[in-house]
PDB file of C-alpha atoms in Angstrom:
ATOM      1  CA  MET P   1     -63.114   3.796  12.868  1.00 47.00           C
ATOM      2  CA  LYS P   2     -62.332   4.155   8.667  1.00 48.00           C
ATOM      3  CA  ARG P   3     -59.845   6.643   9.504  1.00 51.00           C
ATOM      4  CA  GLU P   4     -57.332   4.316  11.606  1.00 53.00           C
ATOM      5  CA  ASN P   5     -58.130   1.678   8.554  1.00 54.00           C
ATOM      6  CA  LYS P   6     -56.881   3.763   6.370  1.00 52.00           C
ATOM      7  CA  LYS P   7     -53.436   4.975   8.483  1.00 52.00           C
ATOM      8  CA  THR P   8     -52.807   1.145   8.722  1.00 53.00           C
ATOM      9  CA  ILE P   9     -52.925   0.622   4.911  1.00 51.00           C
ATOM     10  CA  PHE P  10     -50.807   3.765   4.334  1.00 51.00           C
ATOM     11  CA  ILE P  11     -48.352   2.421   7.052  1.00 50.00           C
ATOM     12  CA  ILE P  12     -48.098  -1.233   5.293  1.00 51.00           C
ATOM     13  CA  ALA P  13     -48.205   0.191   2.063  1.00 50.00           C
ATOM     14  CA  PHE P  14     -45.308   2.606   2.735  1.00 45.00           C
ATOM     15  CA  MET P  15     -43.253  -0.745   4.602  1.00 48.00           C
ATOM     16  CA  ILE P  16     -43.621  -2.446   1.441  1.00 44.00           C
ATOM     17  CA  ILE P  17     -42.529   0.271  -0.907  1.00 42.00           C
ATOM     18  CA  GLY P  18     -39.505   0.531   1.335  1.00 46.00           C
ATOM     19  CA  ILE P  19     -38.409  -3.084   1.490  1.00 40.00           C
ATOM     20  CA  GLY P  20     -38.677  -3.134  -2.378  1.00 43.00           C
ATOM     21  CA  MET P  21     -36.327  -0.377  -2.577  1.00 39.00           C
ATOM     22  CA  PHE P  22     -33.644  -2.249   0.186  1.00 34.00           C
ATOM     23  CA  SER P  23     -34.203  -5.217  -2.291  1.00 37.00           C
ATOM     24  CA  PHE P  24     -33.500  -3.667  -5.231  1.00 34.00           C
ATOM     25  CA  GLY P  25     -30.583  -1.105  -3.893  1.00 36.00           C
ATOM     26  CA  SER P  26     -28.998  -4.632  -2.225  1.00 34.00           C
ATOM     27  CA  LYS P  27     -28.642  -6.272  -5.551  1.00 36.00           C
ATOM     28  CA  THR P  28     -26.580  -3.626  -7.327  1.00 36.00           C
ATOM     29  CA  ALA P  29     -23.240  -4.458  -8.000  1.00 39.00           C
ATOM     30  CA  PHE P  30     -20.258  -2.453  -7.022  1.00 49.00           C
ATOM     31  CA  SER P  31     -19.151  -1.765 -10.667  1.00 53.00           C
ATOM     32  CA  ARG P  32     -20.054   0.835 -13.704  1.00 56.00           C
ATOM     33  CA  MET P  33     -19.400  -1.912 -15.724  1.00 56.00           C
ATOM     34  CA  LYS P  34     -23.039  -3.653 -17.445  1.00 61.00           C
ATOM     35  CA  THR P  35     -22.140  -7.094 -18.765  1.00 57.00           C
ATOM     36  CA  TYR P  36     -24.604  -9.648 -19.401  1.00 55.00           C
ATOM     37  CA  VAL P  37     -23.165 -12.064 -16.190  1.00 55.00           C
ATOM     38  CA  PRO P  38     -24.950 -10.280 -13.104  1.00 58.00           C
ATOM     39  CA  ALA P  39     -22.331  -9.504  -9.384  1.00 59.00           C
ATOM     40  CA  ASP P  40     -23.070 -12.486  -7.271  1.00 59.00           C
ATOM     41  CA  VAL P  41     -21.937 -11.511  -3.520  1.00 55.00           C
ATOM     42  CA  SER P  42     -18.481 -10.880  -4.171  1.00 56.00           C
ATOM     43  CA  ALA P  43     -19.480  -7.450  -5.938  1.00 57.00           C
ATOM     44  CA  LYS P  44     -19.545  -5.997  -2.878  1.00 63.00           C
ATOM     45  CA  GLU P  45     -17.320  -8.269  -0.939  1.00 72.00           C
ATOM     46  CA  GLU P  46     -14.112  -6.436   1.071  1.00 83.00           C
ATOM     47  CA  LEU P  47     -11.111  -8.502   2.695  1.00 89.00           C
ATOM     48  CA  PRO P  48      -7.919  -7.929   4.010  1.00 93.00           C
ATOM     49  CA  LEU P  49      -4.849  -9.428   2.036  1.00 95.00           C
ATOM     50  CA  VAL P  50      -1.093  -9.385   2.676  1.00 97.00           C
ATOM     51  CA  ILE P  51       0.943  -7.985  -0.016  1.00 97.00           C
ATOM     52  CA  GLU P  52       4.149  -8.200   1.656  1.00 98.00           C
ATOM     53  CA  ASP P  53       5.314 -10.484   4.378  1.00 97.00           C
ATOM     54  CA  PHE P  54       8.799  -9.912   4.407  1.00 98.00           C
ATOM     55  CA  GLU P  55       9.447 -13.951   3.985  1.00 98.00           C
ATOM     56  CA  ASN P  56      11.304 -13.827   0.482  1.00 97.00           C
ATOM     57  CA  ALA P  57      12.618 -10.239   0.811  1.00 97.00           C
ATOM     58  CA  THR P  58      15.900  -8.866  -0.563  1.00 98.00           C
ATOM     59  CA  THR P  59      17.559  -5.721  -0.022  1.00 98.00           C
ATOM     60  CA  GLY P  60      19.504  -3.455  -2.693  1.00 97.00           C
ATOM     61  CA  ASP P  61      18.972  -2.424  -6.488  1.00 95.00           C
ATOM     62  CA  LYS P  62      16.109  -5.139  -6.663  1.00 96.00           C
ATOM     63  CA  GLY P  63      15.029  -5.222  -3.204  1.00 98.00           C
ATOM     64  CA  TRP P  64      14.024  -2.956  -0.307  1.00 98.00           C
ATOM     65  CA  ALA P  65      16.373   0.275  -0.509  1.00 98.00           C
ATOM     66  CA  VAL P  66      16.743   3.144   2.042  1.00 98.00           C
ATOM     67  CA  GLU P  67      17.631   6.772   1.619  1.00 97.00           C
ATOM     68  CA  SER P  68      17.617   9.785   3.388  1.00 97.00           C
ATOM     69  CA  GLU P  69      16.974  13.852   3.509  1.00 96.00           C
ATOM     70  CA  PRO P  70      20.007  14.905   4.218  1.00 94.00           C
ATOM     71  CA  LYS P  71      21.889  12.712   2.050  1.00 92.00           C
ATOM     72  CA  PRO P  72      25.336  10.261   3.449  1.00 88.00           C
ATOM     73  CA  PHE P  73      28.283  12.188   2.750  1.00 79.00           C
ATOM     74  CA  VAL P  74      30.600  10.453   0.425  1.00 74.00           C
ATOM     75  CA  GLY P  75      33.910  11.710  -1.050  1.00 65.00           C
ATOM     76  CA  LYS P  76      37.410  10.967  -2.083  1.00 60.00           C
ATOM     77  CA  GLU P  77      39.031  12.371   1.611  1.00 61.00           C
ATOM     78  CA  PRO P  78      40.415   9.946   4.397  1.00 58.00           C
ATOM     79  CA  GLU P  79      37.517   7.375   5.918  1.00 61.00           C
ATOM     80  CA  GLU P  80      38.578   9.948   9.235  1.00 62.00           C
ATOM     81  CA  ARG P  81      37.358  12.824   8.234  1.00 61.00           C
ATOM     82  CA  LEU P  82      34.655  11.742   6.262  1.00 62.00           C
ATOM     83  CA  LYS P  83      33.152  10.283   8.928  1.00 64.00           C
ATOM     84  CA  MET P  84      33.885  13.569  11.029  1.00 69.00           C
ATOM     85  CA  LYS P  85      31.562  15.413   8.628  1.00 78.00           C
ATOM     86  CA  ASN P  86      29.021  13.029   7.001  1.00 88.00           C
ATOM     87  CA  PRO P  87      25.238  14.133   8.378  1.00 92.00           C
ATOM     88  CA  VAL P  88      24.159  10.845   8.288  1.00 94.00           C
ATOM     89  CA  PRO P  89      26.608   8.981   9.941  1.00 92.00           C
ATOM     90  CA  ARG P  90      24.519   5.675   9.861  1.00 94.00           C
ATOM     91  CA  LEU P  91      21.887   4.520   7.476  1.00 97.00           C
ATOM     92  CA  GLU P  92      21.463   0.616   7.097  1.00 97.00           C
ATOM     93  CA  ILE P  93      18.357  -1.577   5.990  1.00 98.00           C
ATOM     94  CA  LYS P  94      18.175  -5.519   6.292  1.00 98.00           C
ATOM     95  CA  ILE P  95      15.704  -8.278   6.506  1.00 98.00           C
ATOM     96  CA  ILE P  96      16.777 -10.748   9.407  1.00 98.00           C
ATOM     97  CA  PRO P  97      14.888 -13.193  11.943  1.00 98.00           C
ATOM     98  CA  GLY P  98      11.802 -12.136  13.895  1.00 97.00           C
ATOM     99  CA  ALA P  99       7.921 -11.710  14.163  1.00 97.00           C
ATOM    100  CA  PRO P 100       5.497 -10.008  16.556  1.00 97.00           C
ATOM    101  CA  ALA P 101       4.598 -12.321  18.735  1.00 96.00           C
ATOM    102  CA  ASP P 102       0.926 -11.365  18.787  1.00 96.00           C
ATOM    103  CA  MET P 103       0.486 -11.162  14.868  1.00 96.00           C
ATOM    104  CA  GLU P 104      -1.473 -14.368  13.645  1.00 94.00           C
ATOM    105  CA  LYS P 105      -0.577 -16.676  10.377  1.00 94.00           C
ATOM    106  CA  GLU P 106      -2.722 -16.284   7.308  1.00 93.00           C
ATOM    107  CA  THR P 107      -4.601 -19.718   7.382  1.00 91.00           C
ATOM    108  CA  TRP P 108      -5.301 -19.375   3.731  1.00 88.00           C
ATOM    109  CA  SER P 109      -3.995 -16.596   1.069  1.00 91.00           C
ATOM    110  CA  LEU P 110      -5.168 -15.696  -2.036  1.00 90.00           C
ATOM    111  CA  ASN P 111      -0.832 -14.804  -3.196  1.00 92.00           C
ATOM    112  CA  GLY P 112       0.555 -17.392  -0.597  1.00 93.00           C
ATOM    113  CA  MET P 113       1.813 -14.569   1.933  1.00 96.00           C
ATOM    114  CA  GLY P 114       1.107 -14.180   5.441  1.00 96.00           C
ATOM    115  CA  ARG P 115       1.360 -18.084   5.947  1.00 95.00           C
ATOM    116  CA  LYS P 116       4.851 -17.481   7.810  1.00 95.00           C
ATOM    117  CA  LYS P 117       6.158 -15.001  10.229  1.00 95.00           C
ATOM    118  CA  ASP P 118      10.287 -15.844  10.033  1.00 97.00           C
ATOM    119  CA  LYS P 119      11.774 -12.682   8.624  1.00 98.00           C
ATOM    120  CA  ILE P 120      11.186  -8.573   9.279  1.00 98.00           C
ATOM    121  CA  LEU P 121      12.818  -5.552   7.421  1.00 98.00           C
ATOM    122  CA  GLY P 122      14.914  -3.275  10.191  1.00 98.00           C
ATOM    123  CA  VAL P 123      16.137   0.206   9.462  1.00 98.00           C
ATOM    124  CA  SER P 124      18.886   1.565  11.707  1.00 98.00           C
ATOM    125  CA  PHE P 125      20.006   5.227  10.942  1.00 97.00           C
ATOM    126  CA  ARG P 126      21.338   8.706  13.005  1.00 95.00           C
ATOM    127  CA  PHE P 127      21.828  12.064  12.027  1.00 94.00           C
ATOM    128  CA  ARG P 128      24.765  14.065  12.970  1.00 92.00           C
ATOM    129  CA  TYR P 129      22.060  17.532  13.234  1.00 89.00           C
ATOM    130  CA  PRO P 130      18.653  17.729  14.475  1.00 85.00           C
ATOM    131  CA  GLY P 131      16.745  19.102  12.108  1.00 83.00           C
ATOM    132  CA  THR P 132      13.809  18.387   8.851  1.00 88.00           C
ATOM    133  CA  ASN P 133      15.372  15.173   8.822  1.00 95.00           C
ATOM    134  CA  ALA P 134      13.667  12.368   6.858  1.00 97.00           C
ATOM    135  CA  VAL P 135      14.563   8.572   6.218  1.00 98.00           C
ATOM    136  CA  SER P 136      12.597   6.814   3.362  1.00 98.00           C
ATOM    137  CA  ILE P 137      12.126   2.999   2.682  1.00 98.00           C
ATOM    138  CA  LEU P 138      11.612   2.053  -0.723  1.00 98.00           C
ATOM    139  CA  PRO P 139       9.460  -1.148  -2.236  1.00 98.00           C
ATOM    140  CA  PRO P 140      11.341  -3.299  -4.793  1.00 98.00           C
ATOM    141  CA  PRO P 141      10.401  -2.325  -8.525  1.00 97.00           C
ATOM    142  CA  GLU P 142       7.205  -2.910  -9.167  1.00 96.00           C
ATOM    143  CA  VAL P 143       5.436  -6.608  -9.675  1.00 95.00           C
ATOM    144  CA  ASN P 144       1.791  -7.731  -9.946  1.00 92.00           C
ATOM    145  CA  TRP P 145       0.386  -8.468  -6.187  1.00 90.00           C
ATOM    146  CA  LYS P 146      -0.472 -12.147  -7.466  1.00 89.00           C
ATOM    147  CA  ASP P 147       1.389 -13.589 -10.189  1.00 89.00           C
ATOM    148  CA  ARG P 148       5.130 -11.953  -9.361  1.00 91.00           C
ATOM    149  CA  THR P 149       5.150 -10.587 -12.818  1.00 92.00           C
ATOM    150  CA  PRO P 150       6.743  -7.216 -13.764  1.00 93.00           C
ATOM    151  CA  VAL P 151       4.739  -4.192 -13.743  1.00 92.00           C
ATOM    152  CA  PHE P 152       5.882  -1.211 -15.724  1.00 89.00           C
ATOM    153  CA  THR P 153       4.832   2.352 -15.860  1.00 86.00           C
ATOM    154  CA  PHE P 154       5.194   5.157 -17.957  1.00 84.00           C
ATOM    155  CA  ASN P 155       7.643   7.734 -16.746  1.00 82.00           C
ATOM    156  CA  PRO P 156       6.886  11.254 -18.741  1.00 81.00           C
ATOM    157  CA  ALA P 157      10.483  13.060 -17.025  1.00 80.00           C
ATOM    158  CA  THR P 158      12.272  10.345 -19.390  1.00 85.00           C
ATOM    159  CA  GLY P 159       9.891   9.081 -21.932  1.00 86.00           C
ATOM    160  CA  LYS P 160      10.079   5.652 -21.159  1.00 88.00           C
ATOM    161  CA  VAL P 161       8.329   2.363 -20.097  1.00 89.00           C
ATOM    162  CA  GLU P 162      10.157   1.830 -16.787  1.00 90.00           C
ATOM    163  CA  GLN P 163       9.569  -0.965 -14.157  1.00 94.00           C
ATOM    164  CA  GLU P 164       9.408   1.949 -10.895  1.00 95.00           C
ATOM    165  CA  ARG P 165       9.614   0.639  -7.492  1.00 97.00           C
ATOM    166  CA  GLY P 166       6.025   0.393  -5.711  1.00 97.00           C
ATOM    167  CA  LEU P 167       3.710  -1.880  -3.944  1.00 98.00           C
ATOM    168  CA  GLU P 168       1.029  -2.620  -6.016  1.00 96.00           C
ATOM    169  CA  LEU P 169      -2.439  -2.125  -3.988  1.00 95.00           C
ATOM    170  CA  PRO P 170      -4.909  -4.652  -5.704  1.00 92.00           C
ATOM    171  CA  GLY P 171      -8.227  -3.990  -6.544  1.00 88.00           C
ATOM    172  CA  ARG P 172      -9.893  -0.969  -4.877  1.00 89.00           C
ATOM    173  CA  ALA P 173      -8.301  -0.398  -1.622  1.00 92.00           C
ATOM    174  CA  LYS P 174      -9.766   1.303   1.552  1.00 94.00           C
ATOM    175  CA  GLU P 175      -7.126   0.913   4.152  1.00 97.00           C
ATOM    176  CA  ILE P 176      -3.383   0.120   4.856  1.00 97.00           C
ATOM    177  CA  SER P 177      -2.106  -1.652   7.929  1.00 98.00           C
ATOM    178  CA  LEU P 178       1.713  -3.038   8.965  1.00 97.00           C
ATOM    179  CA  TRP P 179       3.252  -3.769  11.873  1.00 98.00           C
ATOM    180  CA  VAL P 180       6.042  -1.503  13.395  1.00 98.00           C
ATOM    181  CA  MET P 181       8.130  -2.226  16.023  1.00 98.00           C
ATOM    182  CA  GLY P 182       9.667   0.473  17.779  1.00 95.00           C
ATOM    183  CA  GLN P 183      12.439   1.721  20.660  1.00 95.00           C
ATOM    184  CA  GLY P 184      10.426   4.673  22.042  1.00 95.00           C
ATOM    185  CA  ALA P 185      12.299   7.190  19.044  1.00 96.00           C
ATOM    186  CA  PRO P 186      10.500  10.222  18.484  1.00 96.00           C
ATOM    187  CA  TYR P 187       9.404   9.723  14.891  1.00 97.00           C
ATOM    188  CA  THR P 188       6.289   9.193  12.799  1.00 98.00           C
ATOM    189  CA  LEU P 189       5.576   7.455   9.952  1.00 98.00           C
ATOM    190  CA  GLU P 190       4.095   8.382   6.504  1.00 98.00           C
ATOM    191  CA  ALA P 191       3.021   6.296   3.556  1.00 98.00           C
ATOM    192  CA  TRP P 192       3.176   7.735  -0.331  1.00 98.00           C
ATOM    193  CA  VAL P 193       0.569   6.402  -2.758  1.00 97.00           C
ATOM    194  CA  LYS P 194       0.564   7.055  -6.303  1.00 95.00           C
ATOM    195  CA  ASP P 195      -1.949   6.514  -7.930  1.00 92.00           C
ATOM    196  CA  TYR P 196      -2.973   5.114 -11.733  1.00 89.00           C
ATOM    197  CA  ARG P 197      -3.039   8.960 -13.139  1.00 89.00           C
ATOM    198  CA  GLY P 198       0.061   9.868 -11.342  1.00 89.00           C
ATOM    199  CA  GLY P 199      -1.011  11.613  -8.144  1.00 91.00           C
ATOM    200  CA  THR P 200       0.852  11.095  -5.124  1.00 94.00           C
ATOM    201  CA  ARG P 201      -1.226  10.753  -1.976  1.00 95.00           C
ATOM    202  CA  ILE P 202       0.900  11.284   1.222  1.00 97.00           C
ATOM    203  CA  LEU P 203      -0.845   9.225   4.366  1.00 97.00           C
ATOM    204  CA  LYS P 204       0.158   9.896   7.689  1.00 97.00           C
ATOM    205  CA  PHE P 205      -0.126   6.631   9.924  1.00 98.00           C
ATOM    206  CA  GLY P 206       0.995   8.937  13.249  1.00 96.00           C
ATOM    207  CA  SER P 207       3.654   8.620  15.532  1.00 97.00           C
ATOM    208  CA  ILE P 208       5.617   5.656  16.231  1.00 98.00           C
ATOM    209  CA  ASP P 209       7.031   6.790  19.232  1.00 96.00           C
ATOM    210  CA  PHE P 210       6.194   3.468  21.221  1.00 97.00           C
ATOM    211  CA  VAL P 211       8.202   0.288  22.712  1.00 97.00           C
ATOM    212  CA  GLY P 212       7.576  -3.032  20.945  1.00 97.00           C
ATOM    213  CA  TRP P 213       5.006  -4.006  18.214  1.00 98.00           C
ATOM    214  CA  ARG P 214       2.098  -2.906  17.625  1.00 97.00           C
ATOM    215  CA  PRO P 215      -0.511  -2.485  14.167  1.00 97.00           C
ATOM    216  CA  VAL P 216      -0.593   0.736  12.824  1.00 98.00           C
ATOM    217  CA  LYS P 217      -3.213   1.453   9.849  1.00 97.00           C
ATOM    218  CA  VAL P 218      -4.860   4.433   7.942  1.00 97.00           C
ATOM    219  CA  SER P 219      -7.068   5.161   5.433  1.00 96.00           C
ATOM    220  CA  ILE P 220      -6.816   5.573   1.524  1.00 93.00           C
ATOM    221  CA  PRO P 221      -8.807   9.006   0.617  1.00 93.00           C
ATOM    222  CA  ALA P 222     -12.165   7.711  -1.008  1.00 90.00           C
ATOM    223  CA  ASP P 223     -11.860  10.484  -3.712  1.00 89.00           C
ATOM    224  CA  MET P 224      -8.493   8.419  -4.779  1.00 90.00           C
ATOM    225  CA  PRO P 225      -8.581   7.183  -8.276  1.00 85.00           C
ATOM    226  CA  GLN P 226      -8.795   3.475  -8.630  1.00 72.00           C
ATOM    227  CA  GLU P 227     -10.923   2.773 -11.007  1.00 72.00           C
ATOM    228  CA  THR P 228     -12.516   3.325 -15.116  1.00 68.00           C
ATOM    229  CA  PRO P 229     -16.137   2.476 -16.190  1.00 64.00           C
ATOM    230  CA  SER P 230     -13.929   0.759 -18.743  1.00 64.00           C
ATOM    231  CA  TYR P 231     -12.375  -2.917 -18.716  1.00 58.00           C
ATOM    232  CA  PRO P 232     -10.297  -3.416 -16.786  1.00 56.00           C
ATOM    233  CA  GLU P 233     -12.397  -1.572 -14.539  1.00 65.00           C
ATOM    234  CA  ALA P 234      -9.574  -1.636 -11.278  1.00 73.00           C
ATOM    235  CA  LYS P 235      -6.438   0.339 -11.873  1.00 81.00           C
ATOM    236  CA  PRO P 236      -4.198  -0.398  -8.930  1.00 89.00           C
ATOM    237  CA  ALA P 237      -2.541   2.318  -6.800  1.00 93.00           C
ATOM    238  CA  LYS P 238       0.807   1.667  -5.200  1.00 94.00           C
ATOM    239  CA  ILE P 239       2.668   2.316  -2.114  1.00 97.00           C
ATOM    240  CA  THR P 240       6.354   4.342  -3.429  1.00 97.00           C
ATOM    241  CA  ARG P 241       8.024   5.019  -0.081  1.00 98.00           C
ATOM    242  CA  PHE P 242       7.201   4.854   3.388  1.00 98.00           C
ATOM    243  CA  VAL P 243       8.701   7.965   5.456  1.00 98.00           C
ATOM    244  CA  LEU P 244       9.808   8.678   8.654  1.00 98.00           C
ATOM    245  CA  ARG P 245      10.526  12.120  10.052  1.00 97.00           C
ATOM    246  CA  PRO P 246      11.316  13.540  13.487  1.00 96.00           C
ATOM    247  CA  MET P 247       7.911  14.442  15.666  1.00 95.00           C
ATOM    248  CA  GLU P 248       7.849  18.508  15.501  1.00 91.00           C
ATOM    249  CA  ASP P 249       8.420  18.797  19.279  1.00 91.00           C
ATOM    250  CA  ALA P 250      10.721  15.783  19.963  1.00 92.00           C
ATOM    251  CA  PRO P 251      13.380  16.708  22.166  1.00 91.00           C
ATOM    252  CA  LYS P 252      17.024  17.581  20.658  1.00 89.00           C
ATOM    253  CA  ASP P 253      19.044  15.540  22.163  1.00 89.00           C
ATOM    254  CA  GLU P 254      16.991  12.377  21.126  1.00 91.00           C
ATOM    255  CA  LEU P 255      17.333  12.914  17.850  1.00 92.00           C
ATOM    256  CA  TYR P 256      21.063  12.418  17.998  1.00 90.00           C
ATOM    257  CA  GLU P 257      20.735   8.944  19.422  1.00 94.00           C
ATOM    258  CA  THR P 258      20.759   5.915  16.714  1.00 96.00           C
ATOM    259  CA  ALA P 259      17.387   4.826  15.690  1.00 97.00           C
ATOM    260  CA  TYR P 260      16.358   1.440  15.132  1.00 98.00           C
ATOM    261  CA  PHE P 261      12.432   0.139  13.693  1.00 98.00           C
ATOM    262  CA  PHE P 262      11.037  -3.364  12.561  1.00 98.00           C
ATOM    263  CA  PHE P 263       8.638  -3.939  10.043  1.00 98.00           C
ATOM    264  CA  ASP P 264       6.396  -6.937   8.986  1.00 98.00           C
ATOM    265  CA  GLN P 265       3.112  -7.760   7.515  1.00 97.00           C
ATOM    266  CA  ILE P 266       1.989  -5.088   5.177  1.00 98.00           C
ATOM    267  CA  LYS P 267      -1.451  -5.552   4.781  1.00 97.00           C
ATOM    268  CA  VAL P 268      -4.264  -3.912   2.371  1.00 96.00           C
ATOM    269  CA  LEU P 269      -8.166  -4.115   3.245  1.00 95.00           C
ATOM    270  CA  THR P 270      -9.668  -3.913  -0.585  1.00 92.00           C
ATOM    271  CA  ASN P 271     -12.481  -5.104  -2.762  1.00 87.00           C
ATOM    272  CA  LEU P 272     -11.057  -7.371  -5.546  1.00 84.00           C
ATOM    273  CA  TYR P 273     -14.494  -7.860  -7.628  1.00 72.00           C
ATOM    274  CA  LYS P 274     -14.060  -7.997 -11.355  1.00 71.00           C
ATOM    275  CA  PRO P 275     -16.735  -7.804 -14.092  1.00 65.00           C
ATOM    276  CA  ASN P 276     -17.140 -11.125 -15.866  1.00 65.00           C
ATOM    277  CA  PHE P 277     -18.146 -11.191 -18.934  1.00 64.00           C
ATOM    278  CA  ASP P 278     -17.455 -13.877 -22.182  1.00 68.00           C
ATOM    279  CA  GLY P 279     -13.760 -12.698 -23.768  1.00 66.00           C
ATOM    280  CA  ALA P 280     -12.406 -10.674 -20.665  1.00 64.00           C
ATOM    281  CA  ASN P 281      -8.918 -12.109 -21.189  1.00 70.00           C
ATOM    282  CA  LEU P 282      -8.480 -11.333 -24.263  1.00 74.00           C
ATOM    283  CA  ASP P 283      -6.847  -8.349 -24.294  1.00 70.00           C
ATOM    284  CA  LYS P 284      -3.800 -10.493 -21.859  1.00 71.00           C
ATOM    285  CA  ILE P 285      -3.761 -12.773 -24.821  1.00 74.00           C
ATOM    286  CA  PHE P 286      -3.539 -10.049 -27.394  1.00 78.00           C
ATOM    287  CA  ASN P 287      -0.054  -8.396 -25.672  1.00 71.00           C
ATOM    288  CA  SER P 288       1.391 -11.581 -24.992  1.00 73.00           C
ATOM    289  CA  THR P 289       1.174 -12.897 -28.792  1.00 70.00           C
ATOM    290  CA  SER P 290       4.221 -11.752 -30.677  1.00 66.00           C
ATOM    291  CA  LYS P 291       3.144 -12.626 -34.118  1.00 65.00           C
ATOM    292  CA  GLY P 292       1.498  -9.351 -35.807  1.00 66.00           C
ATOM    293  CA  VAL P 293       1.875  -6.499 -38.004  1.00 63.00           C
ATOM    294  CA  LYS P 294       1.824  -2.831 -36.958  1.00 65.00           C
ATOM    295  CA  ALA P 295       0.264   0.422 -38.474  1.00 60.00           C
ATOM    296  CA  GLY P 296       2.611   1.902 -40.933  1.00 60.00           C
ATOM    297  CA  THR P 297       4.482  -1.650 -41.720  1.00 57.00           C
ATOM    298  CA  LYS P 298       4.353  -3.792 -44.641  1.00 55.00           C
TER     299      LYS P 298
END
């Protein structure tokens, strides 16, 4: 009897310790910064956020653009002769009316996107020769995901701070999704994601040789740097391009045909938690103030 009582006491004590450890762990915030303001439930909140719905998108130098490999032939010869020699007879990108019927509108949005479904992005291309061809869809010059202000990045190649093309992924992004409409053309889709240190990951959605609208998604590697132990802690990555490539086993005769692909509502699953402390926004005020004296000046 005494042995059974000891055994029961041991089990109860073990359960109490386990519950205590669980409670302690559940209060730990998803942040490496220690502040006087404890984190609330938002510290572990992941939410889907539309970062491009194409409703106000444009194309061209300040909008979405397209390029190919090989590049379209450009020369001074007569137009008919150029058409005969051009390895890329067709390469176009447009914003057109349309939307996936199964895609739901956002009822609430942090940045106002996803609440309408009237416009989509379309690309059309044709290669003269099959092979290692590729079509890259380039985002507009980068802006902040929320307030749409320009974002500048130092370019080591030019030694200048530039507004490079990119679609910002807010917070600590976990997954990327978008809607794709295909017509059975044998191609695959990739997203090139650049982290704040300058490294680029090629994330593969896989084959998009289906017919009709479908949502596709890809996970972002857990080891991709998206934060630092200093404030601001989150360091957003960005999509620098989407790439279409022919499938390796695609019949060659299908690669001569004109291909059409359409895209809508690019969304990211992310954690937007930010540590809260007195004076957290003073760096923004410092950078926005014009008056000041630089070191080495009088």
